[in-house]
Tab-separated table of C-alpha atoms in Angstrom:
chain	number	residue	atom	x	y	z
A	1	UNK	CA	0.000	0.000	0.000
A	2	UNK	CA	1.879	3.053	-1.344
A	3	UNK	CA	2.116	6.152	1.296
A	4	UNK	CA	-1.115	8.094	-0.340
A	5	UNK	CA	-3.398	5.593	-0.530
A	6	UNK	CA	-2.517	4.639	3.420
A	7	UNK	CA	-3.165	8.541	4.143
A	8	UNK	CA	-6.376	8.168	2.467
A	9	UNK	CA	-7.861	5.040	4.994
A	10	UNK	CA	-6.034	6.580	7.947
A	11	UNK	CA	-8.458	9.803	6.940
A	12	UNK	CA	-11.515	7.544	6.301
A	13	UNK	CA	-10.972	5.827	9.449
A	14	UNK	CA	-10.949	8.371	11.506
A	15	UNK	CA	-13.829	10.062	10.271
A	16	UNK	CA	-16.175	7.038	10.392
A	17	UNK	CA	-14.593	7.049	14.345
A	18	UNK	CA	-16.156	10.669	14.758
A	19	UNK	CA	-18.693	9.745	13.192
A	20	UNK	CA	-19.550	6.226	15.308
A	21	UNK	CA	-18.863	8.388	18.162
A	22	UNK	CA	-20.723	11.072	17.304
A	23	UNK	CA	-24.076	8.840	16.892
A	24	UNK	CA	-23.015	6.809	20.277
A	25	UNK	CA	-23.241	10.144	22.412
A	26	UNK	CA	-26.226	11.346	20.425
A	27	UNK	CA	-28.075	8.265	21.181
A	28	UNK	CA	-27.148	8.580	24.856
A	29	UNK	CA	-27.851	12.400	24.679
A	30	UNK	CA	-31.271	11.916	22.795
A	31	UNK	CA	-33.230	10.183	26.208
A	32	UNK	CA	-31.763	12.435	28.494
A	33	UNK	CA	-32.940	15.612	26.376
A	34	UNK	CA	-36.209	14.262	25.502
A	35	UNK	CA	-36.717	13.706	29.577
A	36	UNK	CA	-35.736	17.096	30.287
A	37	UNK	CA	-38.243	18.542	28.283
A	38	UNK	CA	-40.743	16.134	29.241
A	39	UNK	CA	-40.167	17.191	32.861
A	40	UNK	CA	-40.795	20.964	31.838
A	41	UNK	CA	-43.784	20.436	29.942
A	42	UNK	CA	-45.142	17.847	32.874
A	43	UNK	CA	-44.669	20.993	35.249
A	44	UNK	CA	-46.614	23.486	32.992
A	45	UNK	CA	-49.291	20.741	32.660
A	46	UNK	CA	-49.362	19.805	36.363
A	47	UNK	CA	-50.482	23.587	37.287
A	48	UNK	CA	-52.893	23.722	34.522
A	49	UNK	CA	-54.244	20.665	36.380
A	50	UNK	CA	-54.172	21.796	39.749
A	51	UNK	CA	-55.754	25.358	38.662
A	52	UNK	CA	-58.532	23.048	37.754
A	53	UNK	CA	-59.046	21.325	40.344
A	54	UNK	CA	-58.920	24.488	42.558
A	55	UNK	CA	-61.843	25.608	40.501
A	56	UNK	CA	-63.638	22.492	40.362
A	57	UNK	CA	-63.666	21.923	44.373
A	58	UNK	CA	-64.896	25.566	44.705
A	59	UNK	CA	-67.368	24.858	42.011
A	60	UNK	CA	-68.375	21.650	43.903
A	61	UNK	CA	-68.317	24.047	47.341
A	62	UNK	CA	-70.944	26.318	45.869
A	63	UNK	CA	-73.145	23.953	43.797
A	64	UNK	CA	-72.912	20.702	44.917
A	65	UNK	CA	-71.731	18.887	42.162
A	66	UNK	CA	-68.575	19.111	39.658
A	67	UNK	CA	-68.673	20.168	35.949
A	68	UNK	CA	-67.946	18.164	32.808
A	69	UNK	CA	-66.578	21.425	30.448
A	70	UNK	CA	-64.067	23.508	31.599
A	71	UNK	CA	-65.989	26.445	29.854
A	72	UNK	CA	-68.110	26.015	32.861
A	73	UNK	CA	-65.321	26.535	35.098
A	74	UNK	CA	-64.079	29.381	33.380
A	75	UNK	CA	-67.925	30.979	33.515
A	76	UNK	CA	-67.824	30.386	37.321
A	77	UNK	CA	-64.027	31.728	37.629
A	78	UNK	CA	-65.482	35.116	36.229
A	79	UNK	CA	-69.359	35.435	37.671
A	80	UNK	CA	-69.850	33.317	40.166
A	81	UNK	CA	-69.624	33.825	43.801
A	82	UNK	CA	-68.569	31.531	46.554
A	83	UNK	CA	-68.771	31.404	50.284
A	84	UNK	CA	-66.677	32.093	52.886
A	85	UNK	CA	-66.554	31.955	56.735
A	86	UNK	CA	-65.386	35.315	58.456
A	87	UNK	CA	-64.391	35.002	61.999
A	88	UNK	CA	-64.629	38.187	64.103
A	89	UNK	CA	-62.826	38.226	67.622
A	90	UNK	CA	-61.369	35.231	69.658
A	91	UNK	CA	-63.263	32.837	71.658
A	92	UNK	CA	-60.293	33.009	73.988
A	93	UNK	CA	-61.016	36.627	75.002
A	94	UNK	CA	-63.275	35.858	78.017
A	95	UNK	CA	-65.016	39.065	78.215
A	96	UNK	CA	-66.176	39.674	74.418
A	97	UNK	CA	-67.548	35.922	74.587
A	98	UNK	CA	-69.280	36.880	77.401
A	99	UNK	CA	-70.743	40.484	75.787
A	100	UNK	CA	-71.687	38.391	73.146
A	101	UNK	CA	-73.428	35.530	74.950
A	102	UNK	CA	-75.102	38.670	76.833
A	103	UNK	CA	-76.132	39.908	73.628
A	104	UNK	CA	-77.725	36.822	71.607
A	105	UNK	CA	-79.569	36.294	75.050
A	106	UNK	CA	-81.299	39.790	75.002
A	107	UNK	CA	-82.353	39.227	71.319
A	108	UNK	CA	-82.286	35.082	70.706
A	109	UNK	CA	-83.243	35.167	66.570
A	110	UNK	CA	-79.942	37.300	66.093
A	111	UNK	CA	-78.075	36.967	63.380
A	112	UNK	CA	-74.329	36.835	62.336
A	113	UNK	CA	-75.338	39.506	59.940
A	114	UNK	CA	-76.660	41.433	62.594
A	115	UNK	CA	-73.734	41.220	64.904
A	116	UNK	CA	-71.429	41.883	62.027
A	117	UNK	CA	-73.495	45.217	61.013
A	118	UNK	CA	-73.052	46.241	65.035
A	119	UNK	CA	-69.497	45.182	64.915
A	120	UNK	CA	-69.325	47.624	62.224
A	121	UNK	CA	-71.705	50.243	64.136
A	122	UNK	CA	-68.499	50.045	66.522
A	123	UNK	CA	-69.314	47.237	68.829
A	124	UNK	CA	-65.505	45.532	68.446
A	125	UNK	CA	-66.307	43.238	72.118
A	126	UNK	CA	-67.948	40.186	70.037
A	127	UNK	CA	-66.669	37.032	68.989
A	128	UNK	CA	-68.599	35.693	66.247
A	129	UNK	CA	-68.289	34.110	62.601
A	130	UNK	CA	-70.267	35.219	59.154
A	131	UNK	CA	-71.095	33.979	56.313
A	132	UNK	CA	-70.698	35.854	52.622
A	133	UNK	CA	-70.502	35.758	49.526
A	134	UNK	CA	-67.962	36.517	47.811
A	135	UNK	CA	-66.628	37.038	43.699
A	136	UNK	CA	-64.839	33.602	42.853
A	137	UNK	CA	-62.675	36.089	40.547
A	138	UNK	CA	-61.963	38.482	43.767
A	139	UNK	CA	-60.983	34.808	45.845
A	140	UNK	CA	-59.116	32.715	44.343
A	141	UNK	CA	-55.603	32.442	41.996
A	142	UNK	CA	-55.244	36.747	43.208
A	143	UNK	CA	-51.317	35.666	43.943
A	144	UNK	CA	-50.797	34.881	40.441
A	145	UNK	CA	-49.783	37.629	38.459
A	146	UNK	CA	-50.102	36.179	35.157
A	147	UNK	CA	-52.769	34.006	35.535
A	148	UNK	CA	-55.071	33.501	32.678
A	149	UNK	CA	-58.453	31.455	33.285
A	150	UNK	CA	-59.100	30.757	29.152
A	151	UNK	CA	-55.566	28.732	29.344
A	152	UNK	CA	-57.146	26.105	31.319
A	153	UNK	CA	-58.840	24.902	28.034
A	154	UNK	CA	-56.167	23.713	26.333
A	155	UNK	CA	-52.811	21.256	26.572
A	156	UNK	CA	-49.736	23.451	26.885
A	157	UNK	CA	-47.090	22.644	23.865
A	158	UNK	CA	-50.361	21.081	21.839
A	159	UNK	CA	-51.146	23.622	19.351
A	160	UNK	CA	-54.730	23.959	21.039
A	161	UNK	CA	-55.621	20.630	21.807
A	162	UNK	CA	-58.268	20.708	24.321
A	163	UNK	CA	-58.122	19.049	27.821
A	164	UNK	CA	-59.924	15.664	28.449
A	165	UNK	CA	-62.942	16.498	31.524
A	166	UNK	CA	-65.787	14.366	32.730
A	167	UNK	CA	-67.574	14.724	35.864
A	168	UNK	CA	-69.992	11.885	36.821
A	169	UNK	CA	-72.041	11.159	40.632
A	170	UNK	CA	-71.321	7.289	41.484
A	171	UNK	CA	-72.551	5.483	44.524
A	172	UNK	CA	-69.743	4.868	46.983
A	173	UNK	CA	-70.508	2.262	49.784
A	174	UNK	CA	-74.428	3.120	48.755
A	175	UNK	CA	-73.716	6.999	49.375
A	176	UNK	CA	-74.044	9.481	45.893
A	177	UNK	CA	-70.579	10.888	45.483
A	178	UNK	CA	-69.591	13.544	42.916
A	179	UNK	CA	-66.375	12.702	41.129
A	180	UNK	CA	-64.360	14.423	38.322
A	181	UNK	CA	-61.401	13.896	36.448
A	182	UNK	CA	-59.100	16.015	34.087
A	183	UNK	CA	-56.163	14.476	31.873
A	184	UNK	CA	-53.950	15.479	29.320
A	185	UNK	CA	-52.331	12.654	27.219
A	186	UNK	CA	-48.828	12.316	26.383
A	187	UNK	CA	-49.305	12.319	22.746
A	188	UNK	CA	-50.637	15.490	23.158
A	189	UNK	CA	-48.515	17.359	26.102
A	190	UNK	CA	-45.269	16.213	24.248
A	191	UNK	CA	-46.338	17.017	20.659
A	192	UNK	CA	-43.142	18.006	18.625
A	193	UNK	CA	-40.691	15.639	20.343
A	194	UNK	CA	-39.631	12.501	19.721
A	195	UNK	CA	-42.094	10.579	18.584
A	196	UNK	CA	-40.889	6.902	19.257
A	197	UNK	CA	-39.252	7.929	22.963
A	198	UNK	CA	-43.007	9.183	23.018
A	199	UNK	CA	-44.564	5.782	22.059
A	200	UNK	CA	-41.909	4.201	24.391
A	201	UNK	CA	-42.961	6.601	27.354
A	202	UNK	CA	-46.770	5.529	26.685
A	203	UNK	CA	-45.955	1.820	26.333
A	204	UNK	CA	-44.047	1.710	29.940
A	205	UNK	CA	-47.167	3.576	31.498
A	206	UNK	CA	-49.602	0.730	30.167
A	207	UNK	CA	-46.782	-2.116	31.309
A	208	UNK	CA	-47.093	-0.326	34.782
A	209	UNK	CA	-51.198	-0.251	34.383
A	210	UNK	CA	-50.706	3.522	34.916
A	211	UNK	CA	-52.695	6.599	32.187
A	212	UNK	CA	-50.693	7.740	29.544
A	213	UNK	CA	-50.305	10.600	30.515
A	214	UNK	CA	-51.244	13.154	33.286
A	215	UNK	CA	-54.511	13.074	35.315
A	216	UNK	CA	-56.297	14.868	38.261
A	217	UNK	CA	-59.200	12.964	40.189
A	218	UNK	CA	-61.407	9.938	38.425
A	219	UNK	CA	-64.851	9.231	37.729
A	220	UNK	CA	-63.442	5.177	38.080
A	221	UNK	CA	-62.095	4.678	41.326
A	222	UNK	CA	-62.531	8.122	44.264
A	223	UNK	CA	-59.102	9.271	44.576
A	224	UNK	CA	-60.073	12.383	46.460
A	225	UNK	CA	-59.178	14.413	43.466
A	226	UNK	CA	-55.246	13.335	43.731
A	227	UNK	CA	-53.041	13.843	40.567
A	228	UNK	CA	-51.760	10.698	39.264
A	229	UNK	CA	-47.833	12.617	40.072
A	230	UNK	CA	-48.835	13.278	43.585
């Protein structure tokens, strides 16, 4: 083999070693990228799923029941009301219990609506507790600067694709119970990444009899509204 044509395999050589190298880190590299966006998208997704539930449990607070659509939730995020419990003065301050037990004596069908208008008339020795109503929009999610109710429609990274609800009322040990559940499936969370680590993903979740994907509550089997990552 004359000096040139050595130079020339020597060069081929070492280019299919860059290359075989090149393809053994990428195939190492590939999982461990496509898991670290999966992790990112999964915590997007996870508050999405929790905002919903926060919704649906006030929903179920105020009406009894959960909803199916999340267009309902979003109509009760913006006009509906909800109740709350005000507590005015501690039962551990002896003397304003007793004012107060002076006062519901002296008038017996009183009110907490009353005693709140004559705690505001400038009685401050009661100890009582009030129920209101209150603006769902004015009560919950006020922390969150950039929180946007109409996002709660959709899969984040799915160009749109709308989030799986049902609500349903199933007898539990011969007692009604109002159930929900929200999920958002792999194949649509992870859209735009690999699509066979995808199909792998999916195929160890059925292997381990777990959803493909993620989920908050169940119409199947009560949970108490727990998130299948929780």
């Amino acid at each position: 083999m004359n000096k040139s044509v050595k130079t020339l395999v020597e060069v081929a050589l070492l280019i299919i070693s860059v290359l075989l190298a090149w393809l053994i880190v990428r195939s190492i590299m590939k999982p461990v990228e496509f898991n670290k966006q999966k992790d990112y998208r999964e915590t997007v997704a996870i508050q999405r799923l929790k905002d919903i539930r926060t919704l649906q449990v006030a929903y179920k607070s105020a009406n009894g029941k959960y909803v199916s659509t999340v267009d309902s939730l979003i109509n009760f995020y913006e006009s509906g009301k909800m109740s709350i419990v005000m507590q005015v003065g501690s039962m551990d301050d002896s003397l304003a219990v007793a004012h107060t037990e002076a006062v519901k004596k002296a008038n017996r069908k009183i009110t907490g609506a009353e005693l709140y208008k004559m705690y505001l008339a400038g009685d401050n020795n009661l100890v009582f507790s009030v129920e209101s109503k209150i603006p769902v929009k004015d009560t919950l999610f006020r922390s969150r600067e950039n929180f946007c109710v109409d996002s709660l429609k959709t899969i984040p990274f799915s160009n749109g694709i709308p989030v799986i609800m049902e609500s349903a009322v199933k007898m539990v040990s011969g007692v009604p119970v109002p159930l929900f559940e929200a999920k958002m499936p792999y194949k649509a969370l992870l859209r735009g990444m690999d699509n066979q680590l995808r199909i792998n993903l999916d195929a160890q979740r059925r292997d381990q009899n777990r959803y493909e994907g993620l989920q908050v509550g169940s119409i199947t089997a009560p949970n108490n509204n727990a998130g299948n990552w929780e």
